[in-house]
N, CA and C of each residue as an Amber inpcrd file, in Angstrom:
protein
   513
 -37.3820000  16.4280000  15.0690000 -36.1670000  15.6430000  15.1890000
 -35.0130000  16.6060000  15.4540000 -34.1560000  16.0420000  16.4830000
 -33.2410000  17.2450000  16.9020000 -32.1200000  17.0060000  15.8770000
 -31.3160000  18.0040000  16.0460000 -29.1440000  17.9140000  15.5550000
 -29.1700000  16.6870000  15.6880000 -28.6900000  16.5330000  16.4940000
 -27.7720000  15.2950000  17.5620000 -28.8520000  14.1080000  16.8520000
 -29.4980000  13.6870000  16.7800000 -30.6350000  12.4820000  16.4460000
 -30.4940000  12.6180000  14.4420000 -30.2960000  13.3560000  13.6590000
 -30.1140000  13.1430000  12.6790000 -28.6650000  12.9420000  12.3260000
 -27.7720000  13.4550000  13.0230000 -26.4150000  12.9090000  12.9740000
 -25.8190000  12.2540000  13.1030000 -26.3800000  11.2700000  13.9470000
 -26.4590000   9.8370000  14.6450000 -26.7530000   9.3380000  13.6510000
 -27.9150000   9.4550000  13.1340000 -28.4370000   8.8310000  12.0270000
 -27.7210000   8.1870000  11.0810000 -27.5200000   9.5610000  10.2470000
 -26.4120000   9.9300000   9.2190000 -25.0660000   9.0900000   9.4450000
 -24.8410000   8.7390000  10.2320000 -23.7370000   7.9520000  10.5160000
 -23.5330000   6.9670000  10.2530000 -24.9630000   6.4560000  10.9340000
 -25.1130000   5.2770000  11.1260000 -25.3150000   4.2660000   9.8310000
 -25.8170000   5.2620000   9.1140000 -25.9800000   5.1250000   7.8590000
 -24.6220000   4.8450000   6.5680000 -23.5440000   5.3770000   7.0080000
 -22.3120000   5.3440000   6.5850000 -21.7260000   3.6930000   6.5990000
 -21.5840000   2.8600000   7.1100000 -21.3720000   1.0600000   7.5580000
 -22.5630000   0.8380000   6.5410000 -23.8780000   1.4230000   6.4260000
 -24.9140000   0.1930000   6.2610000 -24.0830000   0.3700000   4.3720000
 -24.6240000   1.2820000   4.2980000 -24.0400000   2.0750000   2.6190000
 -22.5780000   0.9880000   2.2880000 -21.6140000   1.8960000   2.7650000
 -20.2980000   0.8860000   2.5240000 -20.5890000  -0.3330000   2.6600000
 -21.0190000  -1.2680000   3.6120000 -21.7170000  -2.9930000   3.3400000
 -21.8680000  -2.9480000   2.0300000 -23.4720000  -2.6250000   2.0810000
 -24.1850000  -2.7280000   0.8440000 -23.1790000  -2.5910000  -0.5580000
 -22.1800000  -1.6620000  -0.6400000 -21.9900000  -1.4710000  -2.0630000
 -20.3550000  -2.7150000  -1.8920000 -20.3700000  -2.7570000  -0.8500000
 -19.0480000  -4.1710000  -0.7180000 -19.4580000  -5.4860000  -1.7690000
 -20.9640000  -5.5400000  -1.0950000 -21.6330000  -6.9710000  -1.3840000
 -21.7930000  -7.0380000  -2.4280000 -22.5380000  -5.6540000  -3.1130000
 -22.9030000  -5.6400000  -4.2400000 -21.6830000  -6.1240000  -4.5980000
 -20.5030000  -5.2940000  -5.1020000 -19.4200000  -5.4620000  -5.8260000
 -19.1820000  -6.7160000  -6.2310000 -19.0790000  -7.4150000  -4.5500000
 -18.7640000  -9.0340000  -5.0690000 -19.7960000 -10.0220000  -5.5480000
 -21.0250000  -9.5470000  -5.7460000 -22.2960000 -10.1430000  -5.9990000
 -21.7280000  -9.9040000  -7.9790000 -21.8730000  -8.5570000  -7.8540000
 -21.7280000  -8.2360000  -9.5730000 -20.8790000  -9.0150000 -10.4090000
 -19.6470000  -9.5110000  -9.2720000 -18.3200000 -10.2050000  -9.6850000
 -18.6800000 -11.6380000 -10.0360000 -19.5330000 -12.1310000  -9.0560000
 -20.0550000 -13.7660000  -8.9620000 -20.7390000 -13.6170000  -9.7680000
 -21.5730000 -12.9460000 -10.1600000 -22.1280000 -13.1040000 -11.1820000
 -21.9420000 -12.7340000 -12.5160000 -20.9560000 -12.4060000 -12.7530000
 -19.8210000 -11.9760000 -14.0820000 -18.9080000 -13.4830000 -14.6910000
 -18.7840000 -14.0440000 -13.2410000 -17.9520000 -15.3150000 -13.2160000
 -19.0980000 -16.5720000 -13.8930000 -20.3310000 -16.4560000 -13.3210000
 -20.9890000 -17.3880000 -13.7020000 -22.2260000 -17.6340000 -15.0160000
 -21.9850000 -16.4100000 -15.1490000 -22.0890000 -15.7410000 -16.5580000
 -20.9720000 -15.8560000 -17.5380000 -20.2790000 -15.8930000 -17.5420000
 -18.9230000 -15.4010000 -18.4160000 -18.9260000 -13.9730000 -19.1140000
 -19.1090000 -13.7190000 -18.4510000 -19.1720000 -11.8410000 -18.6810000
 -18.0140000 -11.0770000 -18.1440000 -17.2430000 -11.2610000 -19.2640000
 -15.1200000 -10.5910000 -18.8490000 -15.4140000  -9.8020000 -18.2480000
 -16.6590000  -8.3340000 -19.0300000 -16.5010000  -6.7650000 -18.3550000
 -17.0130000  -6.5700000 -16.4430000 -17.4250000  -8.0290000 -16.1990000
 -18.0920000  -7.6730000 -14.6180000 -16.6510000  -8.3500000 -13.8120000
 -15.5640000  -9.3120000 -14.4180000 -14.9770000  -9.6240000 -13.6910000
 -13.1600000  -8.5570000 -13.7040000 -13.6110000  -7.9660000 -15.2060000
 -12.1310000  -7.8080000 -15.6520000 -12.2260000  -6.2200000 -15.9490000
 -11.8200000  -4.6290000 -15.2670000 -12.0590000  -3.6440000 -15.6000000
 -12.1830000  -3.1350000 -16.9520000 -10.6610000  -3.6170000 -17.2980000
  -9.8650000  -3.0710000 -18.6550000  -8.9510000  -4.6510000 -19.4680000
  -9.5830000  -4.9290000 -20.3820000  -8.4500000  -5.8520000 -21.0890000
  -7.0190000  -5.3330000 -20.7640000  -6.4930000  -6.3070000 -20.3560000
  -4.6100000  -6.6330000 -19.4560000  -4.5540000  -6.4600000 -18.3740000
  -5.6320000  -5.6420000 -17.5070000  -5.8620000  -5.7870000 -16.0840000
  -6.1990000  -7.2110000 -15.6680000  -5.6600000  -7.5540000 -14.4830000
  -6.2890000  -8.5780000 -14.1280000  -7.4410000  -8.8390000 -13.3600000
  -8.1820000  -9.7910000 -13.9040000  -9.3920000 -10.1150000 -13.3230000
  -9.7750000 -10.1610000 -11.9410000 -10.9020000  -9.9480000 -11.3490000
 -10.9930000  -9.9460000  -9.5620000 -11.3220000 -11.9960000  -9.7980000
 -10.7400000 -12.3000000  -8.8490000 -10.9770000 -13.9770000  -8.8100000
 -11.6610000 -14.4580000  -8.1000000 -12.5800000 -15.3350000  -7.8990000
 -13.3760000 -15.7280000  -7.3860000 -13.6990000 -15.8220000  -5.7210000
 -12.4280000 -16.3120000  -5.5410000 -12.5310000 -16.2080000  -3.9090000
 -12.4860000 -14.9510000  -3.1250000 -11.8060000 -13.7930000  -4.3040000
 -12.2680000 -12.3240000  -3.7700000 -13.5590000 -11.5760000  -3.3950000
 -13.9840000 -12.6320000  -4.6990000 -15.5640000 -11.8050000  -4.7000000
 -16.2100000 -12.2500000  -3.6990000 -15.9890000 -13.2190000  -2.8060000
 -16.7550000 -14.3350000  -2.3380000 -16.0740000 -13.3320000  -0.8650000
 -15.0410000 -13.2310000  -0.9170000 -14.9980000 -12.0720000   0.7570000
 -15.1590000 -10.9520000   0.2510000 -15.2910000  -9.8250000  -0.8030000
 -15.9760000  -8.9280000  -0.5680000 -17.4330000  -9.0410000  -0.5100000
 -18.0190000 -10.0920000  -0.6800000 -19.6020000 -10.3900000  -0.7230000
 -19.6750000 -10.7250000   0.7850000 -19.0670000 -11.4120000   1.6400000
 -18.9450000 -11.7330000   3.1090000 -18.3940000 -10.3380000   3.7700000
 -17.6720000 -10.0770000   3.5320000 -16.8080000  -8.4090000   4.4630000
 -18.4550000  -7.5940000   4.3910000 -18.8080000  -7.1160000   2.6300000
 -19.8470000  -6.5180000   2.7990000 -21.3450000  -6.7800000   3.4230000
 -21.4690000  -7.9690000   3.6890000 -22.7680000  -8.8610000   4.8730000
 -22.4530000  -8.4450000   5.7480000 -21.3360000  -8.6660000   5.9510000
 -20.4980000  -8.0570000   7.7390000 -20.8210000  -7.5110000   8.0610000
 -20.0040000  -6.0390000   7.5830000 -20.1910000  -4.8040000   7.6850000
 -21.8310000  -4.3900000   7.9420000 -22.5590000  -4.9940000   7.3070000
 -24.0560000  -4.2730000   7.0580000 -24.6870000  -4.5770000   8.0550000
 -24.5540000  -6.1220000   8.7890000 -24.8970000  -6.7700000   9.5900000
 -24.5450000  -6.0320000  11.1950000 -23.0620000  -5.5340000  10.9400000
 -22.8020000  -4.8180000  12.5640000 -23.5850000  -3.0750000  12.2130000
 -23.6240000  -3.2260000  11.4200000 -24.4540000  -1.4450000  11.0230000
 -26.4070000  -1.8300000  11.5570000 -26.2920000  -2.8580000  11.6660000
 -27.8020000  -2.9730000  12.2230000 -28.0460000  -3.4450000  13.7030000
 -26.8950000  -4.0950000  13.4340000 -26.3610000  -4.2430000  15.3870000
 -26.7140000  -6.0600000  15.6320000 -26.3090000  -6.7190000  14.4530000
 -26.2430000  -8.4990000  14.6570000 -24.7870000  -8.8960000  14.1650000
 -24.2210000  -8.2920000  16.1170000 -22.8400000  -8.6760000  16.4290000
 -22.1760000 -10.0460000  15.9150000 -23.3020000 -11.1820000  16.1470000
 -22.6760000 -12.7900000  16.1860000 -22.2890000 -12.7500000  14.4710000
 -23.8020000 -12.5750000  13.9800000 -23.6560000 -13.2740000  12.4140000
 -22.3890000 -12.5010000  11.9230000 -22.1260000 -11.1570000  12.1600000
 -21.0200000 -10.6910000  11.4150000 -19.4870000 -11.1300000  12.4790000
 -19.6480000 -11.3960000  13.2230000 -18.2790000 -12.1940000  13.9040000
 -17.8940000 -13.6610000  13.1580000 -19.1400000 -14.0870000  12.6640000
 -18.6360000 -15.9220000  11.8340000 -18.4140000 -14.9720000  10.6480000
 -18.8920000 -13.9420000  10.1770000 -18.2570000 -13.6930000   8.3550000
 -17.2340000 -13.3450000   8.2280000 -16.8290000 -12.4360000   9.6800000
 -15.0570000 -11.9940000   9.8320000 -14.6210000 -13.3060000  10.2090000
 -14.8320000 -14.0660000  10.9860000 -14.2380000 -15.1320000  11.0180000
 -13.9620000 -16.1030000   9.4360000 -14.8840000 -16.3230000   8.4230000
 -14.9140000 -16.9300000   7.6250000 -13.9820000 -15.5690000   6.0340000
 -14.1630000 -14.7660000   6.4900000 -13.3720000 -13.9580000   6.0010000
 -11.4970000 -14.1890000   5.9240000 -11.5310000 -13.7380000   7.7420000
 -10.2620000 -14.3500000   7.8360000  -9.4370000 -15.4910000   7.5950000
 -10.2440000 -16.2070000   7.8090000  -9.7320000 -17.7640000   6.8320000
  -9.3950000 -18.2280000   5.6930000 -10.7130000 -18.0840000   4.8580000
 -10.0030000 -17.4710000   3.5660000  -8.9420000 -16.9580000   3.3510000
  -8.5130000 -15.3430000   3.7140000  -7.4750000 -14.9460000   3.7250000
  -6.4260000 -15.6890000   3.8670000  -5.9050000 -15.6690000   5.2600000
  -5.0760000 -16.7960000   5.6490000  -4.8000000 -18.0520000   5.0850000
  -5.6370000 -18.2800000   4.6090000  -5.6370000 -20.0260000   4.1020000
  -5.0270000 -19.3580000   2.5900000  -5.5460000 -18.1890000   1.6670000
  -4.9750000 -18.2970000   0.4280000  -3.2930000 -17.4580000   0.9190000
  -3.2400000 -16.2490000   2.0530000  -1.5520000 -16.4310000   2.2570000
  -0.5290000 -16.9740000   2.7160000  -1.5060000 -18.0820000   3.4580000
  -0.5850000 -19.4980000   3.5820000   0.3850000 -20.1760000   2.6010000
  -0.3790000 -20.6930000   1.7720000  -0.0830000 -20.6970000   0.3410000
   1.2200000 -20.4470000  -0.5350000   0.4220000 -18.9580000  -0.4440000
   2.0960000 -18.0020000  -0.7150000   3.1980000 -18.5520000   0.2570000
   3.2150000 -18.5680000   1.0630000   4.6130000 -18.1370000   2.0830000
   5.0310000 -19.5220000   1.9960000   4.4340000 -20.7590000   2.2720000
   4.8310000 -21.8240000   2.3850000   5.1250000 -22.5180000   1.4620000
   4.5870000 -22.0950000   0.0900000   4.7330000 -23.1640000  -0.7680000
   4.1160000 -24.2200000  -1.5660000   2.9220000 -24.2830000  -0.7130000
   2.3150000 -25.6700000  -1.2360000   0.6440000 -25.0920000  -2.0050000
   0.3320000 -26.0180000  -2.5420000  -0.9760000 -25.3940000  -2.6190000
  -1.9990000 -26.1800000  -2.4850000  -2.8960000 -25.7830000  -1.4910000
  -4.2200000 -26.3370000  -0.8690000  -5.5590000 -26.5890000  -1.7720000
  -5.2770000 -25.9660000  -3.1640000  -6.0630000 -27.0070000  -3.5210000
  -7.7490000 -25.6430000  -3.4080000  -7.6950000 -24.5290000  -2.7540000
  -8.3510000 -24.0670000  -2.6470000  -9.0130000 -22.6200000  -3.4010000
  -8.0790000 -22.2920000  -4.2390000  -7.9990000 -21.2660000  -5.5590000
  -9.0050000 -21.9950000  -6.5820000  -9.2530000 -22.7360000  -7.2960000
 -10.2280000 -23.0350000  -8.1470000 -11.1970000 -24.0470000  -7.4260000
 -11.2950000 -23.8610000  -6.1400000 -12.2960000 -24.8170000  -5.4000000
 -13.6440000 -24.6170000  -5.4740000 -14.2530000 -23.0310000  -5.6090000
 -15.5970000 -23.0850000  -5.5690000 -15.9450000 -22.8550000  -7.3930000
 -14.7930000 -22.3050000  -7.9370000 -15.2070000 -21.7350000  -9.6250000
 -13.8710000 -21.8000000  -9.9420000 -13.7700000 -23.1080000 -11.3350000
 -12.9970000 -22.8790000 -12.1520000 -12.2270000 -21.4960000 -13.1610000
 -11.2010000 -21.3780000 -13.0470000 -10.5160000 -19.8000000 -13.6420000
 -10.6820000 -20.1960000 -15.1880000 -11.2390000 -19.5360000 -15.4760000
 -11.2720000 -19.6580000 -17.3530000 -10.8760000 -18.3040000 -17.7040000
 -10.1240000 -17.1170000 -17.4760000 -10.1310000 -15.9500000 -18.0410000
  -8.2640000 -16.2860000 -17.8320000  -7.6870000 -15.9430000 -18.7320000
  -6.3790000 -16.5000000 -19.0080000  -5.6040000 -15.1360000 -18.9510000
  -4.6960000 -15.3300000 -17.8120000  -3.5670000 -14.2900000 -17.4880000
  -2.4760000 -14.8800000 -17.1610000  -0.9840000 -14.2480000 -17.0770000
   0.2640000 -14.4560000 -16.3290000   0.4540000 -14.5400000 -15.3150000
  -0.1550000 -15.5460000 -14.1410000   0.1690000 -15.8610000 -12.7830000
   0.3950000 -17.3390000 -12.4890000   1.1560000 -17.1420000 -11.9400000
   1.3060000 -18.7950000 -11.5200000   0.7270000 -19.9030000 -11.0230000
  -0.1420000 -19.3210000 -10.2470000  -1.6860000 -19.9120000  -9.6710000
  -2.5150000 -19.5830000 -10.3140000  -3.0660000 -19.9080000 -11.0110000
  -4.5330000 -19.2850000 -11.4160000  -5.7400000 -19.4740000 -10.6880000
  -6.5050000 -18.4490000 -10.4370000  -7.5810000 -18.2790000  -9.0480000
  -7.2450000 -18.0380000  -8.1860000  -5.8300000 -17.1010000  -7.7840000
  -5.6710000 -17.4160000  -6.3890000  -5.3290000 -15.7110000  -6.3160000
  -6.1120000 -15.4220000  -5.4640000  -6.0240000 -13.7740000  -5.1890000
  -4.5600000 -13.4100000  -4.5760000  -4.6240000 -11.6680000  -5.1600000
  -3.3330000 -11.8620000  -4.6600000  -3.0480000 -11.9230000  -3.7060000
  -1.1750000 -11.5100000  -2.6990000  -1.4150000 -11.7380000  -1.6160000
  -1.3620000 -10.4520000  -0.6790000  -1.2100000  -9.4270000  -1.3840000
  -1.7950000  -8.0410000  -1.0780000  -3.2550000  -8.3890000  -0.8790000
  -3.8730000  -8.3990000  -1.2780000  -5.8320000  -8.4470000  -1.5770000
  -5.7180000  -9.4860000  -0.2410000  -4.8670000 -10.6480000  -0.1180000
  -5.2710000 -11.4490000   1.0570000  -5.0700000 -10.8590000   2.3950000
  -3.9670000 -10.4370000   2.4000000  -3.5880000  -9.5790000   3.6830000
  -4.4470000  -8.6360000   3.8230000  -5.1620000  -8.1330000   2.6180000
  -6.5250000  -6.8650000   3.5460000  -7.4790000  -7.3730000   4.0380000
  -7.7580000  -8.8310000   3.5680000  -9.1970000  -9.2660000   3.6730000
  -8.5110000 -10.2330000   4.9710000  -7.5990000 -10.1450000   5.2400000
  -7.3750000 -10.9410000   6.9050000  -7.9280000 -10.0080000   7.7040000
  -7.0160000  -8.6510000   7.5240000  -7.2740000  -7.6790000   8.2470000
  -9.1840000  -7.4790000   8.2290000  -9.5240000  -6.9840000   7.3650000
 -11.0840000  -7.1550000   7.2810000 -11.1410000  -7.8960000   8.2240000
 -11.3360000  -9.3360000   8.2050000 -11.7900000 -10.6020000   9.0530000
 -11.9160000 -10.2080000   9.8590000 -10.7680000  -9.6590000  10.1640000
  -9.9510000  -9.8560000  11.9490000 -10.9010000  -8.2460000  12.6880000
 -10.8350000  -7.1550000  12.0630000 -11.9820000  -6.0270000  12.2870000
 -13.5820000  -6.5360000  12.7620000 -13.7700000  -7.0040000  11.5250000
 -15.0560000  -7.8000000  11.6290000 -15.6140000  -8.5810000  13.0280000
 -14.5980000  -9.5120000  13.0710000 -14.1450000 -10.5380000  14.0500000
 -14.2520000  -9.5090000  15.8020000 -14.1470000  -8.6180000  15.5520000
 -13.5400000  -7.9630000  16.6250000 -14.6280000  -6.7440000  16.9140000
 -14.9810000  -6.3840000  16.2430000 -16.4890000  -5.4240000  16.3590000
 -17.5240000  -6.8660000  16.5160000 -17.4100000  -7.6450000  15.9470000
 -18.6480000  -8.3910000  16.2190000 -18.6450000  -9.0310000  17.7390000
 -17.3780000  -9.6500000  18.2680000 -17.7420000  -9.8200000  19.9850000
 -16.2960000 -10.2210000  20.7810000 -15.3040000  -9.6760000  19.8780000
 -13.9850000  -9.6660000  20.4940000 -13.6580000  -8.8830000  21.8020000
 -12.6740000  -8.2670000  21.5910000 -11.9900000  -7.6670000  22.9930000
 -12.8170000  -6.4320000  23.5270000 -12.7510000  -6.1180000  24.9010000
 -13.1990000  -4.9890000  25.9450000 -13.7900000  -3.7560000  24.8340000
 -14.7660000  -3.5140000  25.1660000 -15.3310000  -2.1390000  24.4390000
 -14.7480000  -0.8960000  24.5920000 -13.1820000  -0.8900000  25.3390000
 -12.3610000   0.1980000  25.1760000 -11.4680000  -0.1430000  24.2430000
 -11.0380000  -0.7690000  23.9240000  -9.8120000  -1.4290000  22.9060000
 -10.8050000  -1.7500000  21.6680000 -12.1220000  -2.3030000  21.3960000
 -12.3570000  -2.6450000  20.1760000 -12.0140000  -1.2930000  18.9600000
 -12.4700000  -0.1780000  19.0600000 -12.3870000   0.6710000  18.3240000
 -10.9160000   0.9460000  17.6000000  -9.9710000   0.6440000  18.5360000
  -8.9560000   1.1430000  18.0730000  -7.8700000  -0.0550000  17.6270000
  -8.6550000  -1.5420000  17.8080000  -7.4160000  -2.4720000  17.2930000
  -8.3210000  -2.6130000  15.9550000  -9.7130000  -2.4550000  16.0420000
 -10.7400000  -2.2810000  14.3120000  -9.5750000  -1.4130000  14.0400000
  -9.8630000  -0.0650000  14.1090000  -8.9460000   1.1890000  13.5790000
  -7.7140000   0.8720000  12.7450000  -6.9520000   0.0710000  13.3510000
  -5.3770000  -0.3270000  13.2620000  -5.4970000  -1.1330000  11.6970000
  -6.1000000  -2.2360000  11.8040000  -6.6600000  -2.8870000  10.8790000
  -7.5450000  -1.7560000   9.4920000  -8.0030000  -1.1550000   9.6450000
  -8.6500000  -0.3250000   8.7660000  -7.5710000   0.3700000   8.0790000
  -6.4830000   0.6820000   9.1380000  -5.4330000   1.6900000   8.6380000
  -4.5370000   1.1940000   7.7620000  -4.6850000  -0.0660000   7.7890000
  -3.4310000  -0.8860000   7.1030000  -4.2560000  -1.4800000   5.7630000
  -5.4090000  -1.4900000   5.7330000  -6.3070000  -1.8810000   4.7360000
  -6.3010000  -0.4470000   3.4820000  -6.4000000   0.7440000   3.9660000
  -6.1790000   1.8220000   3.3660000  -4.7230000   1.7990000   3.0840000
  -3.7880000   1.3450000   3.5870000  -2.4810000   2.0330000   3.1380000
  -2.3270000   1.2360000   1.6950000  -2.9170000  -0.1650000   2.1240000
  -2.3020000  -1.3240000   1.2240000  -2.5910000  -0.8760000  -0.1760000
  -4.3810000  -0.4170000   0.1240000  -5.3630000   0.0030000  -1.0680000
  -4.2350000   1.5290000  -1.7380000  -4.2850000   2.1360000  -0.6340000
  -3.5490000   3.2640000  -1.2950000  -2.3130000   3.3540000  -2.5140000
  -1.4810000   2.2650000  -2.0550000  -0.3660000   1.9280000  -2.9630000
  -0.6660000   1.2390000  -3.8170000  -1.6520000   0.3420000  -3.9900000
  -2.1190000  -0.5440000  -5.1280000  -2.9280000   0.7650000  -5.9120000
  -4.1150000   1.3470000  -5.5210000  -4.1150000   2.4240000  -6.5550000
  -2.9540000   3.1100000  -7.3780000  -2.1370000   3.7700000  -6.7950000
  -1.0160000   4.7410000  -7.0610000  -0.3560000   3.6710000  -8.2460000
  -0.1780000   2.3940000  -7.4510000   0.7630000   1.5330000  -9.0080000
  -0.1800000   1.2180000 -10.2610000  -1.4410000   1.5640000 -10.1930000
  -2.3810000   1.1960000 -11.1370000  -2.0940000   2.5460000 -12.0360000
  -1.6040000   3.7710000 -11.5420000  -2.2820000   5.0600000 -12.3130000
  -0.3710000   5.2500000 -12.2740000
């Protein structure tokens, strides 16, 4: 086996990995939720809990992801698509005002915190997981194969910044 053919590899391998431990995450979460098991949904008592519809797009982002790491463009274009919606549909919400009714739609919130919605992710967390979508959406069978890389990219970049500052205010 040459350089070049294990490096490829190795790469390639990088998407399937990140998927996988996406899904997991939100798998561990759904199933923390349907369990009632605080420590799978809630890091640290006064942190707030990951909410249901999060787990439910990092469990979809991470299918995605794993799905274009094996090279089944379509199925991961409907999870960015169903990704993005979500999103959108919970920062709709926010901006407008009203509420759709869609925050305790698939799992009732029973873990009791200070937000005004309860179940409804925030709208930082929504705006990454649009972006997600919209990546997803776009590696799976969007625009010209010269532009996909770099409007994914754009989206990735803004997914890291968001993450970046939400760490930093955590610590």
């Amino acid at each position: 086996m040459n350089r070049a053919s294990i490096k490829t590899r190795w790469q390639a391998g990088i998407p399937l990995a990140a998927g996988g431990l996406s899904g997991l995450l939100g798998l561990l979460v759904l199933l923390g939720w349907h369990t009632h098991c605080t420590p799978l949904i809630q890091v640290r008592p006064g942190f707030t809990a990951m909410m249901y519809n999060t787990a439910v797009c990092f469990l979809l982002s991470g299918a995605g992801m794993a799905l274009l790491a094996v090279g089944r463009r379509r199925p991961a274009f409907l999870l960015g698509v169903a990704v993005a919606a979500a999103a959108l549909l919970t920062a709709s919400q926010d901006l407008l005002g009203r509420d759709l009714g869609i925050d305790q739609l698939l799992m009732e919130c029973y873990v009791t915190y200070d937000a005004p919605h309860p179940g409804r992710m925030a709208p930082n967390t929504a705006l990454c997981f649009a972006c997600v979508g919209a990546a997803l959406s776009i590696l799976g069978v969007g625009i010209s194969q010269t532009w996909r890389p770099l409007v994914a990219g754009f989206f990735g970049s803004v997914v890291a910044a968001v993450a970046g500052c939400t760490i930093f205010g955590y610590l």
